[in-house]
mmCIF file of C-alpha atoms in Angstrom:
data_model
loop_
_atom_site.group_PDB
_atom_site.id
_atom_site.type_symbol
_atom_site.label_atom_id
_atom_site.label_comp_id
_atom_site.label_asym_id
_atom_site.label_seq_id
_atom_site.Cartn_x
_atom_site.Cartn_y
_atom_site.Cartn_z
ATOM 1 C CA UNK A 16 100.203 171.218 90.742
ATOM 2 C CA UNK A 17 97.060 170.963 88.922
ATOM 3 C CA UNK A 18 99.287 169.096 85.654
ATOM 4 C CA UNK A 19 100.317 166.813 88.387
ATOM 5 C CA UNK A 20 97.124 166.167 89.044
ATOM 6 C CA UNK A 21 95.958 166.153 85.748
ATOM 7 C CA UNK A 22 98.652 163.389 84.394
ATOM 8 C CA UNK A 23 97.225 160.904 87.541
ATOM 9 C CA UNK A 24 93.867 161.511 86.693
ATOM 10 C CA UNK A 25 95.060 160.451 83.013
ATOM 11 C CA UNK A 26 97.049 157.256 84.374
ATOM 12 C CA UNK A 27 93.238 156.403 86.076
ATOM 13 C CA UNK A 28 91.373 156.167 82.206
ATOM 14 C CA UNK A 29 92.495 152.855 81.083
ATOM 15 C CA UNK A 30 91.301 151.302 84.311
ATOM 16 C CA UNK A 31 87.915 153.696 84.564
ATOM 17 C CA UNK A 32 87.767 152.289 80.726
ATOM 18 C CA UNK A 33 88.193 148.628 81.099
ATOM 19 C CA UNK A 34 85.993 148.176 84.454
ATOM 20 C CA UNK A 35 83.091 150.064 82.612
ATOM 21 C CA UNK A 36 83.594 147.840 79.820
ATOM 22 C CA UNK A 37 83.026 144.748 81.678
ATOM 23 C CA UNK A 38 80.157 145.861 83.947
ATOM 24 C CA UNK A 39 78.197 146.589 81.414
ATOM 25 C CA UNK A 40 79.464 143.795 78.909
ATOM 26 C CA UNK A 41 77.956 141.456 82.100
ATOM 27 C CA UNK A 42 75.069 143.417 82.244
ATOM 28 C CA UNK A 43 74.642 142.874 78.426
ATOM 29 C CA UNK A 44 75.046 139.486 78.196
ATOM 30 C CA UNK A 45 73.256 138.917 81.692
ATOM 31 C CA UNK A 46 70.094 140.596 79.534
ATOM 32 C CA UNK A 47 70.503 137.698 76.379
ATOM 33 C CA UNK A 48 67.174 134.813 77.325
ATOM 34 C CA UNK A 49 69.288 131.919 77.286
ATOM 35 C CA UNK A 50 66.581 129.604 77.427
ATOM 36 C CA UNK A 51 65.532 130.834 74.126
ATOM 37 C CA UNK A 52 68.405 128.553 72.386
ATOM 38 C CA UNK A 53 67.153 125.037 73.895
ATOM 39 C CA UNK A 54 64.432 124.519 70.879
ATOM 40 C CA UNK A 55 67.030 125.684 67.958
ATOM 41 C CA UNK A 56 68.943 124.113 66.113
ATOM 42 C CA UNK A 57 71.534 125.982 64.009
ATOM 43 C CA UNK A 58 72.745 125.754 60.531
ATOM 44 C CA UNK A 59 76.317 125.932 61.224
ATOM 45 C CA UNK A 60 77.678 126.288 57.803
ATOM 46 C CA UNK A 61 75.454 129.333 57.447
ATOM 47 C CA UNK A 62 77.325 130.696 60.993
ATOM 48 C CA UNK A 63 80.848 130.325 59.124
ATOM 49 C CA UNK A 64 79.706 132.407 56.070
ATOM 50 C CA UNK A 65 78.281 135.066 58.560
ATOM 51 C CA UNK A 66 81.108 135.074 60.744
ATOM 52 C CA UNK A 67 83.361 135.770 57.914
ATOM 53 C CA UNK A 68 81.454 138.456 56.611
ATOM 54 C CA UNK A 69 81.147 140.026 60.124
ATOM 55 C CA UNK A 70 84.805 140.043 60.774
ATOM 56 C CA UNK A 71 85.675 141.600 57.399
ATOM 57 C CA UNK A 72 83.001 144.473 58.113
ATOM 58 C CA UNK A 73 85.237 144.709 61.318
ATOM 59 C CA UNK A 74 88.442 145.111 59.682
ATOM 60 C CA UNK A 75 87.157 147.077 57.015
ATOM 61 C CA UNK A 76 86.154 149.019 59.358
ATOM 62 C CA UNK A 77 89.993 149.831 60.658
ATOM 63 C CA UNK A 78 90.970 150.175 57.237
ATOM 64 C CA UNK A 79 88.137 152.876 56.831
ATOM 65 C CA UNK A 80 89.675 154.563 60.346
ATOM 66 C CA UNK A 81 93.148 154.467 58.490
ATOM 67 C CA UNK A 82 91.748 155.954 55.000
ATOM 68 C CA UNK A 83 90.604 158.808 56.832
ATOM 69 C CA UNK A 84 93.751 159.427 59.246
ATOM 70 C CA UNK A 85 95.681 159.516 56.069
ATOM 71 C CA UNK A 86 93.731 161.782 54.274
ATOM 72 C CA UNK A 87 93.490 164.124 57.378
ATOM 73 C CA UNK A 88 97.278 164.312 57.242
ATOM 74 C CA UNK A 89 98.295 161.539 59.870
ATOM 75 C CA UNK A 90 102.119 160.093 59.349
ATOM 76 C CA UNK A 91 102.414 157.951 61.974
ATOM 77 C CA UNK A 92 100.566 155.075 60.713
ATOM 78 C CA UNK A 93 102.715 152.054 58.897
ATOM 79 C CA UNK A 94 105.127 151.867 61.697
ATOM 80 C CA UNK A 95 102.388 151.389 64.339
ATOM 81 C CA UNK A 96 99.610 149.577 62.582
ATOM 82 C CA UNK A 97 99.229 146.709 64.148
ATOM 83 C CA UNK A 98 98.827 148.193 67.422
ATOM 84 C CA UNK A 99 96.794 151.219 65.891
ATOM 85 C CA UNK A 100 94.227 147.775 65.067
ATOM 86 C CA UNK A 101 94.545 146.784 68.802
ATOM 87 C CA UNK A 102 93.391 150.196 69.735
ATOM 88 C CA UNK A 103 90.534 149.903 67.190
ATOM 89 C CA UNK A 104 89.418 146.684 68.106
ATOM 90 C CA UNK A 105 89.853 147.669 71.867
ATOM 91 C CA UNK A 106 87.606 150.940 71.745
ATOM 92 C CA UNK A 107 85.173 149.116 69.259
ATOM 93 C CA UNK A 108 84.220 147.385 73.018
ATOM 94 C CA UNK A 109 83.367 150.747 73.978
ATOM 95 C CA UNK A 110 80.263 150.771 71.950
ATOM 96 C CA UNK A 111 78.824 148.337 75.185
ATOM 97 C CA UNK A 112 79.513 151.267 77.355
ATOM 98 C CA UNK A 113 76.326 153.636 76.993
ATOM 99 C CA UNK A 114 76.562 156.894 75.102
ATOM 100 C CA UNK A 115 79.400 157.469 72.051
ATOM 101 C CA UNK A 116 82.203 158.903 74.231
ATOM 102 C CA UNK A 117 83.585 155.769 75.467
ATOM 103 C CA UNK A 118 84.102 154.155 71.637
ATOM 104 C CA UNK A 119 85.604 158.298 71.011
ATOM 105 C CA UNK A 120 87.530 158.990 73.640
ATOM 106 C CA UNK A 121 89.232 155.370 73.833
ATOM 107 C CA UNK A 122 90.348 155.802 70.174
ATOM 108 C CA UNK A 123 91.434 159.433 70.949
ATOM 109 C CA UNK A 124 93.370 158.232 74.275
ATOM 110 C CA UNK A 125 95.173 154.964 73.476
ATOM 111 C CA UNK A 126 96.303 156.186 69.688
ATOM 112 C CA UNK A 127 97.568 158.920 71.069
ATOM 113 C CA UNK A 128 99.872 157.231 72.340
ATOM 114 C CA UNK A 129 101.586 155.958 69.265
ATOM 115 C CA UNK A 130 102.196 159.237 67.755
ATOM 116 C CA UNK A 131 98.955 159.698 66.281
ATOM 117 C CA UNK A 132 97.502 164.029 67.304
ATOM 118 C CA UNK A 133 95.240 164.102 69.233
ATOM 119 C CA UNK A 134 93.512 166.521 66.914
ATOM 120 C CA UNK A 135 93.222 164.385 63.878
ATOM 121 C CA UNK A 136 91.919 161.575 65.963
ATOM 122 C CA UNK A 137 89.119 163.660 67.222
ATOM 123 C CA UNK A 138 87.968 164.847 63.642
ATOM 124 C CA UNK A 139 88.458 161.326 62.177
ATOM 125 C CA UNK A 140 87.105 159.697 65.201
ATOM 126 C CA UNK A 141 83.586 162.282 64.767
ATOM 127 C CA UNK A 142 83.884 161.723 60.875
ATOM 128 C CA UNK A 143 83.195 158.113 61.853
ATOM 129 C CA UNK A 144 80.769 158.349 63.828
ATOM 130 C CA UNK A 145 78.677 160.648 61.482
ATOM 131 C CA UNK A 146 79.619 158.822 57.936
ATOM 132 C CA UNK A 147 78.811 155.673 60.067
ATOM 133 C CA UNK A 148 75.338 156.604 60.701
ATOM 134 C CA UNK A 149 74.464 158.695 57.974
ATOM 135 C CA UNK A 150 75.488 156.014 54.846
ATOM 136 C CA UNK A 151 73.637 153.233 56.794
ATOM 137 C CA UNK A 152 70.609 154.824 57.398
ATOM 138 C CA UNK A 153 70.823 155.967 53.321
ATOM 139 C CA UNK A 154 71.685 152.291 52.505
ATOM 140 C CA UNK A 155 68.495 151.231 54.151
ATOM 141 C CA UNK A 156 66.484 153.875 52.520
ATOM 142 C CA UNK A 157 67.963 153.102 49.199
ATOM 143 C CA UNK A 158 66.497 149.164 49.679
ATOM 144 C CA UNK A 159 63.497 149.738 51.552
ATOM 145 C CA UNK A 160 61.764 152.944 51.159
ATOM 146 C CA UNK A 161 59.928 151.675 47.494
ATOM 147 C CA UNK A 162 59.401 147.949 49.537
ATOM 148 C CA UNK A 163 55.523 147.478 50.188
ATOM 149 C CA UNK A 164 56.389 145.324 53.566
ATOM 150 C CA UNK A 165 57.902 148.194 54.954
ATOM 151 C CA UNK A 166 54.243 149.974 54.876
ATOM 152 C CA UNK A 167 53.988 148.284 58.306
ATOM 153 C CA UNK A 168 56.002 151.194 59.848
ATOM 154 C CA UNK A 169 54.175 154.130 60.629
ATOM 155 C CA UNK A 170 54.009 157.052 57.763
ATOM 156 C CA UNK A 171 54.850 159.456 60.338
ATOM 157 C CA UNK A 172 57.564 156.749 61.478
ATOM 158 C CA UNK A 173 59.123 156.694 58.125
ATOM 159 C CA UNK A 174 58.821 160.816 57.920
ATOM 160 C CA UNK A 175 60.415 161.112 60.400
ATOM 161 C CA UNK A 176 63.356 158.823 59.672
ATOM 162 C CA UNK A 177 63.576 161.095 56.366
ATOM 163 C CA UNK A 178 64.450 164.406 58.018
ATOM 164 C CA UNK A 179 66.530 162.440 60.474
ATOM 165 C CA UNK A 180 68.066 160.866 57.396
ATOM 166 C CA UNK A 181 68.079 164.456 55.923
ATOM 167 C CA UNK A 182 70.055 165.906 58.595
ATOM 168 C CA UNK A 183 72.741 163.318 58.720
ATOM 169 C CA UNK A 184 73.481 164.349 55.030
ATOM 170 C CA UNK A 185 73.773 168.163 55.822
ATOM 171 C CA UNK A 186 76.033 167.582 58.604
ATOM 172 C CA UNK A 187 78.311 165.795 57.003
ATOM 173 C CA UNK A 188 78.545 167.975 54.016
ATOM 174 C CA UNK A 189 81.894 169.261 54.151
ATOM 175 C CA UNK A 190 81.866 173.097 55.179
ATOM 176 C CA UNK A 191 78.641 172.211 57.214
ATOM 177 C CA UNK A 192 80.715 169.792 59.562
ATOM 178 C CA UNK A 193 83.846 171.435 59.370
ATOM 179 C CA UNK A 194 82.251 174.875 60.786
ATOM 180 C CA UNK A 195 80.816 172.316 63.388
ATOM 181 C CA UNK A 196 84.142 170.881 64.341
ATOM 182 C CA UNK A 197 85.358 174.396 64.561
ATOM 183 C CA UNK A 198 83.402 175.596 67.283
ATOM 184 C CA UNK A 199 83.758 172.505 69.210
ATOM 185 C CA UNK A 200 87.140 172.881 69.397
ATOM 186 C CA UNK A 201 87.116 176.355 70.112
ATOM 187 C CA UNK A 202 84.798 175.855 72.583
ATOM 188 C CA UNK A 203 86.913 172.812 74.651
ATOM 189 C CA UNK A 204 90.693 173.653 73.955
ATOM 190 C CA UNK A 205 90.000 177.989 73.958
ATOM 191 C CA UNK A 206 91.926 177.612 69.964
ATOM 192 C CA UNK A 207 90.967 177.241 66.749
ATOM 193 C CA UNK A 208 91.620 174.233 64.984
ATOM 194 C CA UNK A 209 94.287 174.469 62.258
ATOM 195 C CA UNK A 210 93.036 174.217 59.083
ATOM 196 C CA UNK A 211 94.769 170.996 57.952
ATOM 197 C CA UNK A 212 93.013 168.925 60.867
ATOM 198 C CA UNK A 213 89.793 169.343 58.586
ATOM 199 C CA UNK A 214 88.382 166.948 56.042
ATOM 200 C CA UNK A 215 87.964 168.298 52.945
ATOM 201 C CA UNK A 216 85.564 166.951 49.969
ATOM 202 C CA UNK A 217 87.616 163.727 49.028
ATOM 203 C CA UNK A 218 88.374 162.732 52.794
ATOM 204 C CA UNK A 219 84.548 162.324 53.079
ATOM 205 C CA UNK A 220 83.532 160.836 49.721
ATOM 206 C CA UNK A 221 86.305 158.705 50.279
ATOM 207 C CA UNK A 222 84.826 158.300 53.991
ATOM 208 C CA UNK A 223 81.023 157.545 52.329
ATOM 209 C CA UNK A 224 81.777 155.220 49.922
ATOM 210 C CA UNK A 225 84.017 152.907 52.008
ATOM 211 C CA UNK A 226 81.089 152.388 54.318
ATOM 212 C CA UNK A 227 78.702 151.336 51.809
ATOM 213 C CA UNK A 228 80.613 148.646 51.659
ATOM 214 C CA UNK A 229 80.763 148.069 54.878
ATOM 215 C CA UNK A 230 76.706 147.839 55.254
ATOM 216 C CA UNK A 231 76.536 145.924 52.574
ATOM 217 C CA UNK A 232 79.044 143.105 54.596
ATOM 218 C CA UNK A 233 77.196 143.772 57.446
ATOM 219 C CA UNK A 234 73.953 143.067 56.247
ATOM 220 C CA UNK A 235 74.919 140.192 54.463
ATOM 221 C CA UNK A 236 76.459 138.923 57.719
ATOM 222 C CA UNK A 237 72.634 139.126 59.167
ATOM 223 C CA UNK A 238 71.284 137.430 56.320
ATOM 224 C CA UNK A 239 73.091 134.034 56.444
ATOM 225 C CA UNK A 240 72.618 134.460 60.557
ATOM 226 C CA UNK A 241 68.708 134.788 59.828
ATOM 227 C CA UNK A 242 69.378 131.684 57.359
ATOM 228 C CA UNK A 243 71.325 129.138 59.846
ATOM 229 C CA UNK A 244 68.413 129.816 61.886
ATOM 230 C CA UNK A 245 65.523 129.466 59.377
ATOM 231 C CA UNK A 246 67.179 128.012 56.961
ATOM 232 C CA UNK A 247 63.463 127.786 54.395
ATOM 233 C CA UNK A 248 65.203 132.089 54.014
ATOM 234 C CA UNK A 249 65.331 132.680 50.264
ATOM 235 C CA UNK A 250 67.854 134.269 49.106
ATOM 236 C CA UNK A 251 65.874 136.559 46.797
ATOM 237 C CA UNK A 252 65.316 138.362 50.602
ATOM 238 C CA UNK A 253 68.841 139.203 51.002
ATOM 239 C CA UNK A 254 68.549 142.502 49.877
ATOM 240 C CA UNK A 255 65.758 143.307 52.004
ATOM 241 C CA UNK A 256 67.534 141.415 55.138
ATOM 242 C CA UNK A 257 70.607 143.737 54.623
ATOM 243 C CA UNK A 258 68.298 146.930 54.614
ATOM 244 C CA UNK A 259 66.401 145.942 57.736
ATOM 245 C CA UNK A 260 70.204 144.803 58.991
ATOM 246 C CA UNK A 261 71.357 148.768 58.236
ATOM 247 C CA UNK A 262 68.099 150.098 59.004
ATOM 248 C CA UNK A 263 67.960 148.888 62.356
ATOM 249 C CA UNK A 264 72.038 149.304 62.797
ATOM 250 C CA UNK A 265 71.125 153.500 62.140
ATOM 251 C CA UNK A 266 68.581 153.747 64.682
ATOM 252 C CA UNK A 267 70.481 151.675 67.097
ATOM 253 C CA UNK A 268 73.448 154.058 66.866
ATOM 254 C CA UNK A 269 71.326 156.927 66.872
ATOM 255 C CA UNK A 270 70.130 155.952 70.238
ATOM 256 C CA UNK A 271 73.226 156.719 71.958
ATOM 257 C CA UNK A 272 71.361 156.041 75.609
ATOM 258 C CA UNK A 273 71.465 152.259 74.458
ATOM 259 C CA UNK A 274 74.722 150.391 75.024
ATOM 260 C CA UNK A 275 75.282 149.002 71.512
ATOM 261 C CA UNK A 276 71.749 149.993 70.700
ATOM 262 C CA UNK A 277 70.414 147.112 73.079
ATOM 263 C CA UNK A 278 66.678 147.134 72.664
ATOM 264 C CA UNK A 279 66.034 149.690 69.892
ATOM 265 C CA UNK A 280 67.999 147.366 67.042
ATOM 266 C CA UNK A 281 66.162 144.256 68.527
ATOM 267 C CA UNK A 282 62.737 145.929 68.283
ATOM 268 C CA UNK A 283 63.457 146.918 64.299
ATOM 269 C CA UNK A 284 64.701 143.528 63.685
ATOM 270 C CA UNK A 285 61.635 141.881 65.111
ATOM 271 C CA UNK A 286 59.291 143.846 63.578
ATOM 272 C CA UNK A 287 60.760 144.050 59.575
ATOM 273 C CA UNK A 288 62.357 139.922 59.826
ATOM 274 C CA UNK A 289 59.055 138.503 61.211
ATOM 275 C CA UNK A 290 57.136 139.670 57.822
ATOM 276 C CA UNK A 291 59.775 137.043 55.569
ATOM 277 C CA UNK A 292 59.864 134.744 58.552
ATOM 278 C CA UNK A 293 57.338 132.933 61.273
ATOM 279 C CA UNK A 294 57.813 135.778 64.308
ATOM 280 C CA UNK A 295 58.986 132.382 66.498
ATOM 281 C CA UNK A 296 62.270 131.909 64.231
ATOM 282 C CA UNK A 297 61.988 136.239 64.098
ATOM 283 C CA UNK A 298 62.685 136.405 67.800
ATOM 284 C CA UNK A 299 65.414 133.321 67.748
ATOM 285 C CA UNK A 300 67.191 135.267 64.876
ATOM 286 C CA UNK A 301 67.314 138.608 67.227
ATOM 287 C CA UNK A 302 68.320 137.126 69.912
ATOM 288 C CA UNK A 303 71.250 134.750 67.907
ATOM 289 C CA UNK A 304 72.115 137.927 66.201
ATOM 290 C CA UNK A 305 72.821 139.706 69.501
ATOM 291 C CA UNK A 306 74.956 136.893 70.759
ATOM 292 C CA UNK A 307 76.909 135.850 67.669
ATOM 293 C CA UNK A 308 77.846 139.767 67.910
ATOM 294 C CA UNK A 309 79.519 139.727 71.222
ATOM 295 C CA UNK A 310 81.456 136.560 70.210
ATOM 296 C CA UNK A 311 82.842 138.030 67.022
ATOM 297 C CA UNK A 312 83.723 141.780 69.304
ATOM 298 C CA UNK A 313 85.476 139.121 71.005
ATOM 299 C CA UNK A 314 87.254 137.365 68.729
ATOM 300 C CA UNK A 315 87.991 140.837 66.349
ATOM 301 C CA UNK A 316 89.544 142.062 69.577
ATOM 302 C CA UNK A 317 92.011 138.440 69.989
ATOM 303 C CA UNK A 318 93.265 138.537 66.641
ATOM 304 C CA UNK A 319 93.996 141.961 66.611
ATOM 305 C CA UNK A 320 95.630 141.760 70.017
ATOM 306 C CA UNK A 321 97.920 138.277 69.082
ATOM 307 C CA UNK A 322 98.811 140.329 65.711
ATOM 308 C CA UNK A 323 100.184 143.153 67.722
ATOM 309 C CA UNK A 324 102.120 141.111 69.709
ATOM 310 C CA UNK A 325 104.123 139.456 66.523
ATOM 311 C CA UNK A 326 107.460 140.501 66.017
#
């Protein structure tokens, strides 16, 4: 009876999933000041560049999800993925849902069903999520910490941000977050995990230096949006546009109570962009930022759904 039960309940997620999703996609847009855009006037070459940087961090990012599968052991992958992207591109939405679990779980869910266990897509799917966080927020550091502007920020601020910064690195050193893992699992399935459903030292090396790169698109991405709309940008601020980009990308993350960080990235990117830029075009570049985002989620999410549909 209660696996009858249990198997509705699961037929329900997909639809509990996708109405979240657009609530509070609607209520994230709905938040966006419109009336911001009537006195701008865009460099739309500089929108191309960005885009294309943007949707490579986004596939890159799937290729990162596949590295680590792989390394964790997964088999399932060359037959299924083009649909494995769907999925990816799918529960990358999620990240408008407040809180982590909705990006997590929809990975765990809707690869599961193409062969992929369930176990390795909750270590990989974690692995993310920490690696994520913990090489952006060391990116940022690496670019900013010796910068003079960023003596705007609080010295407590930036003390803090250290031992947050510090933490993230313990945690994802390998017998630190596999003993984590561990009693997760033990504690929500009553087992232990079997030892090949861990990462060892490669899968997250591997794991760290594949998202370097992907900051480093990702801020890049910022920079040429911060340039089509203040186009006087130099480019000898790139670097310190991609570590305010990562900077505020970590802390947005970090504040899992934010759907896609809504209001805690906007506040870092007003604050570090208006000292290379008058705070009028500062605010226009948040906001454009914010919006060009939910058009290329969009458009990552059509491409990868028309490519699983090819025969």
């Amino acid at each position: 009876m209660k696996q009858k039960l249990l198997k509705q309940a699961l037929k329900l997620v997909p639809y509990i999933f996708y109405s979240l999703l657009i609530i509070f996609l609607v209520l994230y847009i709905k938040n966006i000041d419109f009336s911001k855009f009537q006195s701008i006037h865009l460099a739309w070459q500089f929108i191309i560049i960005a885009s294309l940087f943007g949707l490579g961090m986004r596939f890159w990012q799937i290729f990162i999800w596949f590295t680590l599968l792989r390394n964790l052991g997964a088999k399932e992958l060359q037959k299924s993925s083009r649909q494995l992207a769907y999925v990816y591109a799918k529960s990358w939405l999620g990240r408008y849902i407040p809180g982590t679990a909705p990006w997590i779980l929809g990975k765990i869910y809707f690869a599961a069903k193409h062969g992929i266990p369930k176990s390795k897509l909750a270590v990989s799917s974690l692995l993310e999520g920490g690696l994520q966080v913990t090489v952006v927020m060391a990116v940022a550091f690496a670019i900013l910490l010796f910068d003079n502007r960023l003596n705007i920020i609080n010295g407590g601020v930036k003390l803090l941000m250290i031992f947050v910064l510090v933490g993230c690195v313990l945690a994802m050193l390998p017998p630190v977050f596999n003993h984590l893992i561990s009693i997760a699992h033990k504690l929500l399935r009553k087992k232990t995990i079997d030892q090949h459903d861990l990462a060892d030292n490669k899968t997250i090396l591997q794991g760290a230096l594949l998202y370097i790169v992907g900051a480093l698109l990702s801020g890049t991405a910022l920079f040429f949006i911060a340039k089509s709309v203040y186009p006087a940008l130099d480019y000898q601020n790139i670097l310190f546009v991609i570590g305010v980009s990562n900077l505020a990308g970590a802390l947005g993350m970090l504040a899992i109570f934010a759907p896609s960080g809504l209001g805690v990235r906007e506040v870092i990117l007003l604050t570090l962009l208006s000292i290379i830029m008058p705070p009028e075009y500062a605010i226009l570049v948040t906001i454009t930022s914010r919006l060009w985002d939910v058009a290329m989620d969009g458009i990552f999410f059509g491409i990868t759904k028309i490519v699983s549909l090819l025969r």
